[in-house]
mmCIF file of C-alpha atoms in Angstrom:
data_model
loop_
_atom_site.group_PDB
_atom_site.id
_atom_site.type_symbol
_atom_site.label_atom_id
_atom_site.label_comp_id
_atom_site.label_asym_id
_atom_site.label_seq_id
_atom_site.Cartn_x
_atom_site.Cartn_y
_atom_site.Cartn_z
ATOM 1 C CA MET A 24 12.128 -4.789 59.355
ATOM 2 C CA LEU A 25 13.189 -7.077 56.637
ATOM 3 C CA VAL A 26 16.685 -7.847 57.757
ATOM 4 C CA SER A 27 15.327 -9.184 61.424
ATOM 5 C CA ASP A 28 12.479 -10.727 59.633
ATOM 6 C CA LEU A 29 14.772 -13.120 57.429
ATOM 7 C CA ARG A 30 17.328 -13.641 60.437
ATOM 8 C CA THR A 31 14.772 -14.926 62.672
ATOM 9 C CA ARG A 32 13.194 -16.981 59.583
ATOM 10 C CA PHE A 33 16.467 -18.198 58.692
ATOM 11 C CA ARG A 34 17.666 -19.181 62.398
ATOM 12 C CA ASP A 35 14.487 -20.709 63.463
ATOM 13 C CA GLU A 36 13.211 -22.715 59.605
ATOM 14 C CA GLY A 37 16.485 -22.570 58.018
ATOM 15 C CA ILE A 38 16.239 -22.216 53.848
ATOM 16 C CA THR A 39 12.676 -22.209 53.024
ATOM 17 C CA PRO A 40 11.023 -21.335 49.609
ATOM 18 C CA SER A 41 9.557 -18.378 50.806
ATOM 19 C CA LEU A 42 12.960 -17.335 52.491
ATOM 20 C CA VAL A 43 14.299 -17.839 48.900
ATOM 21 C CA ALA A 44 11.501 -15.773 47.499
ATOM 22 C CA ASP A 45 11.571 -12.780 49.445
ATOM 23 C CA PHE A 46 15.095 -12.287 49.682
ATOM 24 C CA GLN A 47 15.134 -12.940 45.830
ATOM 25 C CA GLN A 48 12.596 -9.869 45.262
ATOM 26 C CA HIS A 49 14.018 -7.754 47.956
ATOM 27 C CA VAL A 50 17.550 -8.168 46.027
ATOM 28 C CA MET A 51 16.246 -7.382 42.252
ATOM 29 C CA ALA A 52 14.112 -4.770 43.255
ATOM 30 C CA PHE A 53 17.226 -3.019 44.730
ATOM 31 C CA TYR A 54 19.206 -3.947 41.351
ATOM 32 C CA GLU A 55 16.042 -2.487 39.365
ATOM 33 C CA ALA A 56 16.116 0.980 41.114
ATOM 34 C CA LYS A 57 19.703 1.315 42.403
ATOM 35 C CA GLY A 58 22.247 -0.922 40.143
ATOM 36 C CA ARG A 59 25.058 0.128 38.765
ATOM 37 C CA HIS A 60 23.622 -0.360 35.002
ATOM 38 C CA ASP A 61 26.240 2.213 33.251
ATOM 39 C CA MET A 62 29.544 -0.038 34.006
ATOM 40 C CA GLU A 63 30.638 -0.407 30.497
ATOM 41 C CA TRP A 64 31.792 -4.328 31.244
ATOM 42 C CA ARG A 65 28.198 -5.158 31.953
ATOM 43 C CA HIS A 66 27.150 -4.122 28.532
ATOM 44 C CA THR A 67 29.083 -6.722 26.407
ATOM 45 C CA ARG A 68 29.300 -10.904 26.490
ATOM 46 C CA ASP A 69 32.422 -10.801 25.029
ATOM 47 C CA PRO A 70 34.377 -13.142 27.264
ATOM 48 C CA TYR A 71 37.593 -11.183 26.613
ATOM 49 C CA LYS A 72 36.580 -8.129 27.775
ATOM 50 C CA ILE A 73 35.107 -9.808 30.747
ATOM 51 C CA VAL A 74 37.979 -11.281 31.675
ATOM 52 C CA VAL A 75 40.004 -7.925 31.403
ATOM 53 C CA SER A 76 37.338 -6.262 33.447
ATOM 54 C CA GLU A 77 37.248 -9.139 36.246
ATOM 55 C CA VAL A 78 40.940 -9.091 36.606
ATOM 56 C CA MET A 79 40.910 -5.383 36.891
ATOM 57 C CA LEU A 80 38.258 -5.432 39.338
ATOM 58 C CA GLN A 81 40.203 -7.930 41.814
ATOM 59 C CA HIS A 82 41.966 -5.176 43.955
ATOM 60 C CA THR A 83 40.856 -1.762 42.172
ATOM 61 C CA GLN A 84 37.570 0.059 42.989
ATOM 62 C CA VAL A 85 35.020 0.663 40.424
ATOM 63 C CA PRO A 86 35.428 3.842 39.831
ATOM 64 C CA ARG A 87 39.416 3.836 38.971
ATOM 65 C CA VAL A 88 38.712 0.670 36.885
ATOM 66 C CA ALA A 89 35.854 2.543 35.017
ATOM 67 C CA VAL A 90 38.356 5.196 33.673
ATOM 68 C CA ILE A 91 41.074 2.874 32.728
ATOM 69 C CA TYR A 92 39.170 -0.065 31.318
ATOM 70 C CA PRO A 93 37.845 1.422 28.162
ATOM 71 C CA LYS A 94 41.677 2.658 27.400
ATOM 72 C CA PHE A 95 42.854 -0.583 27.803
ATOM 73 C CA ILE A 96 40.135 -2.529 25.578
ATOM 74 C CA GLU A 97 40.608 0.136 22.508
ATOM 75 C CA ARG A 98 44.433 -0.435 23.025
ATOM 76 C CA PHE A 99 44.535 -4.010 23.412
ATOM 77 C CA PRO A 100 40.980 -5.152 21.915
ATOM 78 C CA ASP A 101 41.612 -8.862 22.063
ATOM 79 C CA PHE A 102 43.574 -11.588 23.574
ATOM 80 C CA ALA A 103 45.881 -11.547 20.399
ATOM 81 C CA ALA A 104 46.596 -8.237 20.499
ATOM 82 C CA LEU A 105 47.173 -8.214 24.265
ATOM 83 C CA ALA A 106 49.818 -11.350 23.937
ATOM 84 C CA ALA A 107 51.750 -9.837 21.297
ATOM 85 C CA ALA A 108 51.906 -6.216 23.342
ATOM 86 C CA GLU A 109 55.392 -4.900 24.406
ATOM 87 C CA GLN A 110 55.669 -4.861 28.107
ATOM 88 C CA ALA A 111 56.314 -1.174 28.272
ATOM 89 C CA ASP A 112 53.001 -0.568 26.251
ATOM 90 C CA LEU A 113 50.953 -2.678 28.514
ATOM 91 C CA LEU A 114 52.153 -1.084 31.842
ATOM 92 C CA ALA A 115 51.728 1.865 30.494
ATOM 93 C CA ALA A 116 47.965 1.233 29.742
ATOM 94 C CA TRP A 117 47.903 -0.600 33.174
ATOM 95 C CA GLN A 118 49.002 2.733 34.870
ATOM 96 C CA GLY A 119 46.919 3.625 38.053
ATOM 97 C CA MET A 120 45.512 0.166 38.459
ATOM 98 C CA GLY A 121 48.061 -0.906 41.000
ATOM 99 C CA TYR A 122 49.396 -4.314 41.414
ATOM 100 C CA ASN A 123 50.956 -4.156 38.143
ATOM 101 C CA ARG A 124 51.364 -8.503 38.303
ATOM 102 C CA ARG A 125 48.005 -8.668 37.356
ATOM 103 C CA ALA A 126 48.897 -6.968 34.274
ATOM 104 C CA LEU A 127 51.719 -9.343 33.373
ATOM 105 C CA ASN A 128 49.390 -12.482 34.444
ATOM 106 C CA LEU A 129 46.880 -10.978 32.266
ATOM 107 C CA GLN A 130 49.286 -11.051 29.208
ATOM 108 C CA LYS A 131 50.401 -14.448 30.122
ATOM 109 C CA LEU A 132 47.044 -15.517 30.258
ATOM 110 C CA ALA A 133 46.148 -13.824 26.674
ATOM 111 C CA GLY A 134 48.942 -15.956 25.398
ATOM 112 C CA ILE A 135 47.788 -19.508 26.875
ATOM 113 C CA ILE A 136 44.525 -18.705 25.207
ATOM 114 C CA VAL A 137 45.410 -17.928 21.894
ATOM 115 C CA ASP A 138 48.076 -20.570 21.682
ATOM 116 C CA GLU A 139 46.332 -23.319 23.803
ATOM 117 C CA TYR A 140 42.249 -22.620 23.546
ATOM 118 C CA ASN A 141 42.754 -21.246 20.094
ATOM 119 C CA GLY A 142 41.190 -18.179 21.224
ATOM 120 C CA THR A 143 38.109 -19.170 22.762
ATOM 121 C CA VAL A 144 37.764 -18.769 26.412
ATOM 122 C CA PRO A 145 36.835 -21.963 28.151
ATOM 123 C CA GLU A 146 33.363 -22.069 30.377
ATOM 124 C CA GLU A 147 34.324 -24.393 33.308
ATOM 125 C CA PRO A 148 35.429 -22.530 36.762
ATOM 126 C CA ALA A 149 37.960 -25.282 37.032
ATOM 127 C CA VAL A 150 39.769 -25.021 34.020
ATOM 128 C CA LEU A 151 39.651 -20.890 34.298
ATOM 129 C CA ALA A 152 41.316 -21.278 37.665
ATOM 130 C CA THR A 153 44.645 -22.651 36.206
ATOM 131 C CA LEU A 154 44.934 -19.541 34.087
ATOM 132 C CA PRO A 155 47.665 -17.082 35.633
ATOM 133 C CA GLY A 156 46.199 -14.644 38.161
ATOM 134 C CA ILE A 157 42.823 -16.321 37.882
ATOM 135 C CA GLY A 158 41.747 -17.445 41.432
ATOM 136 C CA PRO A 159 38.497 -19.713 42.360
ATOM 137 C CA ALA A 160 36.444 -16.389 42.907
ATOM 138 C CA THR A 161 37.522 -14.606 39.460
ATOM 139 C CA SER A 162 37.238 -17.946 37.603
ATOM 140 C CA CYS A 163 33.467 -18.393 38.856
ATOM 141 C CA SER A 164 32.708 -14.709 38.233
ATOM 142 C CA ILE A 165 33.946 -15.064 34.646
ATOM 143 C CA ALA A 166 31.855 -18.499 34.343
ATOM 144 C CA ALA A 167 28.746 -16.388 35.485
ATOM 145 C CA PHE A 168 29.305 -13.058 33.902
ATOM 146 C CA ALA A 169 30.525 -14.129 30.207
ATOM 147 C CA PHE A 170 28.359 -17.512 29.998
ATOM 148 C CA ASN A 171 25.622 -16.887 32.450
ATOM 149 C CA ARG A 172 27.026 -20.120 34.097
ATOM 150 C CA PRO A 173 25.096 -21.075 37.511
ATOM 151 C CA VAL A 174 28.011 -21.258 39.602
ATOM 152 C CA VAL A 175 28.369 -20.721 43.285
ATOM 153 C CA PHE A 176 31.210 -18.493 44.915
ATOM 154 C CA ILE A 177 31.684 -15.593 47.306
ATOM 155 C CA GLU A 178 33.586 -12.367 46.907
ATOM 156 C CA THR A 179 33.592 -9.441 49.406
ATOM 157 C CA ASN A 180 30.442 -7.813 48.354
ATOM 158 C CA ILE A 181 28.479 -10.850 48.498
ATOM 159 C CA ARG A 182 29.758 -11.928 51.200
ATOM 160 C CA ARG A 183 28.746 -8.683 53.135
ATOM 161 C CA VAL A 184 25.287 -9.220 51.622
ATOM 162 C CA PHE A 185 24.459 -12.593 53.367
ATOM 163 C CA ILE A 186 26.172 -11.870 56.720
ATOM 164 C CA HIS A 187 24.147 -8.680 57.078
ATOM 165 C CA TYR A 188 20.569 -10.256 55.950
ATOM 166 C CA PHE A 189 21.058 -13.872 57.720
ATOM 167 C CA PHE A 190 23.469 -13.828 61.050
ATOM 168 C CA ASP A 191 22.806 -11.855 64.180
ATOM 169 C CA ASP A 192 25.441 -9.066 65.034
ATOM 170 C CA ASP A 193 27.124 -10.901 67.549
ATOM 171 C CA ARG A 194 28.038 -13.878 65.200
ATOM 172 C CA ILE A 195 31.659 -14.695 63.626
ATOM 173 C CA VAL A 196 30.978 -16.339 60.280
ATOM 174 C CA ASP A 197 32.835 -18.587 57.998
ATOM 175 C CA ASP A 198 32.218 -18.760 54.424
ATOM 176 C CA CYS A 199 31.063 -22.589 54.796
ATOM 177 C CA GLU A 200 28.101 -21.177 56.257
ATOM 178 C CA LEU A 201 27.303 -18.765 53.645
ATOM 179 C CA LEU A 202 27.911 -21.186 50.733
ATOM 180 C CA PRO A 203 24.811 -23.179 51.537
ATOM 181 C CA LEU A 204 22.887 -19.993 51.453
ATOM 182 C CA VAL A 205 24.543 -18.551 48.103
ATOM 183 C CA ALA A 206 23.562 -21.711 46.519
ATOM 184 C CA SER A 207 20.219 -21.884 47.406
ATOM 185 C CA MET A 208 19.120 -18.380 46.417
ATOM 186 C CA LEU A 209 20.848 -18.443 43.041
ATOM 187 C CA PRO A 210 18.253 -18.242 40.291
ATOM 188 C CA LEU A 211 18.499 -19.097 36.660
ATOM 189 C CA ASN A 212 20.009 -16.020 35.614
ATOM 190 C CA ALA A 213 23.313 -16.089 37.260
ATOM 191 C CA ARG A 214 24.859 -13.067 35.482
ATOM 192 C CA GLU A 215 22.145 -10.415 36.695
ATOM 193 C CA TRP A 216 21.485 -12.257 40.104
ATOM 194 C CA TYR A 217 25.751 -11.678 40.953
ATOM 195 C CA TRP A 218 25.602 -8.228 39.812
ATOM 196 C CA ALA A 219 22.290 -7.441 41.913
ATOM 197 C CA LEU A 220 24.462 -8.948 44.928
ATOM 198 C CA MET A 221 27.899 -6.913 44.244
ATOM 199 C CA ASP A 222 25.544 -3.949 43.649
ATOM 200 C CA LEU A 223 23.803 -4.493 46.805
ATOM 201 C CA GLY A 224 26.612 -5.003 49.286
ATOM 202 C CA THR A 225 28.748 -1.932 47.744
ATOM 203 C CA ALA A 226 25.597 -0.014 48.818
ATOM 204 C CA LEU A 227 25.569 -1.678 52.285
ATOM 205 C CA LYS A 228 29.162 -0.789 52.848
ATOM 206 C CA ALA A 229 28.058 2.923 52.814
ATOM 207 C CA SER A 230 24.954 2.688 54.931
ATOM 208 C CA VAL A 231 25.879 0.399 57.645
ATOM 209 C CA LYS A 232 28.827 -0.741 59.528
ATOM 210 C CA ASN A 233 30.387 -3.291 57.416
ATOM 211 C CA PRO A 234 29.118 -6.805 57.928
ATOM 212 C CA ASN A 235 32.317 -8.338 56.469
ATOM 213 C CA GLN A 236 34.041 -7.362 59.891
ATOM 214 C CA ARG A 237 32.344 -10.323 61.081
ATOM 215 C CA SER A 238 33.747 -12.821 58.935
ATOM 216 C CA ARG A 239 36.137 -15.084 59.735
ATOM 217 C CA HIS A 240 37.988 -14.335 56.585
ATOM 218 C CA TYR A 241 38.285 -10.712 56.998
ATOM 219 C CA THR A 242 40.913 -8.580 56.110
ATOM 220 C CA LYS A 243 41.003 -4.852 55.358
ATOM 221 C CA GLN A 244 42.538 -3.630 52.074
ATOM 222 C CA LYS A 245 44.966 -1.205 52.001
ATOM 223 C CA ILE A 246 44.244 2.523 50.869
ATOM 224 C CA PHE A 247 46.176 2.912 47.602
ATOM 225 C CA GLU A 248 46.443 6.664 47.890
ATOM 226 C CA GLY A 249 49.846 7.330 49.901
ATOM 227 C CA SER A 250 50.700 3.689 50.065
ATOM 228 C CA GLY A 251 53.916 1.716 48.806
ATOM 229 C CA ARG A 252 51.758 0.646 46.131
ATOM 230 C CA LYS A 253 51.119 4.104 44.912
ATOM 231 C CA ILE A 254 54.909 5.123 45.189
ATOM 232 C CA ARG A 255 56.155 2.073 43.642
ATOM 233 C CA GLY A 256 53.522 3.050 40.520
ATOM 234 C CA SER A 257 54.821 6.653 40.364
ATOM 235 C CA VAL A 258 58.466 5.305 39.818
ATOM 236 C CA LEU A 259 57.149 2.963 37.285
ATOM 237 C CA LYS A 260 55.295 5.632 35.402
ATOM 238 C CA LYS A 261 58.535 7.949 35.364
ATOM 239 C CA CYS A 262 60.722 4.610 33.995
ATOM 240 C CA LEU A 263 57.820 4.202 31.369
ATOM 241 C CA ASN A 264 57.732 7.884 30.231
ATOM 242 C CA LYS A 265 61.480 7.628 29.671
ATOM 243 C CA LYS A 266 61.206 4.262 27.686
ATOM 244 C CA VAL A 267 58.330 5.747 25.732
ATOM 245 C CA GLY A 268 60.437 9.033 25.030
ATOM 246 C CA ALA A 269 63.628 7.178 24.132
ATOM 247 C CA ARG A 270 61.323 5.106 21.684
ATOM 248 C CA MET A 271 59.794 8.407 20.005
ATOM 249 C CA SER A 272 63.518 9.610 19.836
ATOM 250 C CA LEU A 273 64.610 6.761 17.935
ATOM 251 C CA ARG A 274 61.630 6.545 15.663
ATOM 252 C CA LYS A 275 62.384 10.284 14.653
ATOM 253 C CA LYS A 276 65.902 9.480 13.927
#
């Protein structure tokens, strides 16, 4: 069995060229056969669109993002349009995503990109991480997906993959143990590799007991349905509808 074989080899021999080659082959074979190739943000190299998608995906599941993302991009097609948007319009377009502060931070980010970077997204993760709402993992994912930069980072699906394939079930694993593995396995095409890892991690969540429960950094995400976030979102939606309705009435006059 591949999992037990990889675990044994890693435990006994450490990271070897053959271990790297076998794991890469397995991950990419999965991606070719079962990867999520239909996600709209994977069919663009526009840094703006990738920044928007990565911020949306921070705390929101892919199916929900897939519905809202194209409408948001149509409404705000670039950093300049987003930076100039009225807050009510912005939050209305964000409706259903949850964590509305992300939308406000995204607008602040857009303003900084326009004013300080001439509309061009910086490629360095260290610079990206200074922007509003962009933490270490998101800065690296933007660098990888927008610019194919060979950055090393961990997020929940990547963590799930490496814990499952390389660590015994009774181990509590620290990210410090994972980072050398992530770095060693990284091929030249970072963009496609991280897509593949994230898709494999998502598939593992549905097929095995969540390996992330063995992570020292594990926290369980709250369910959106029926949560305080959803209730606050419903209240916000009513307020936004009232504002939009009032604005339309004024325009008619």
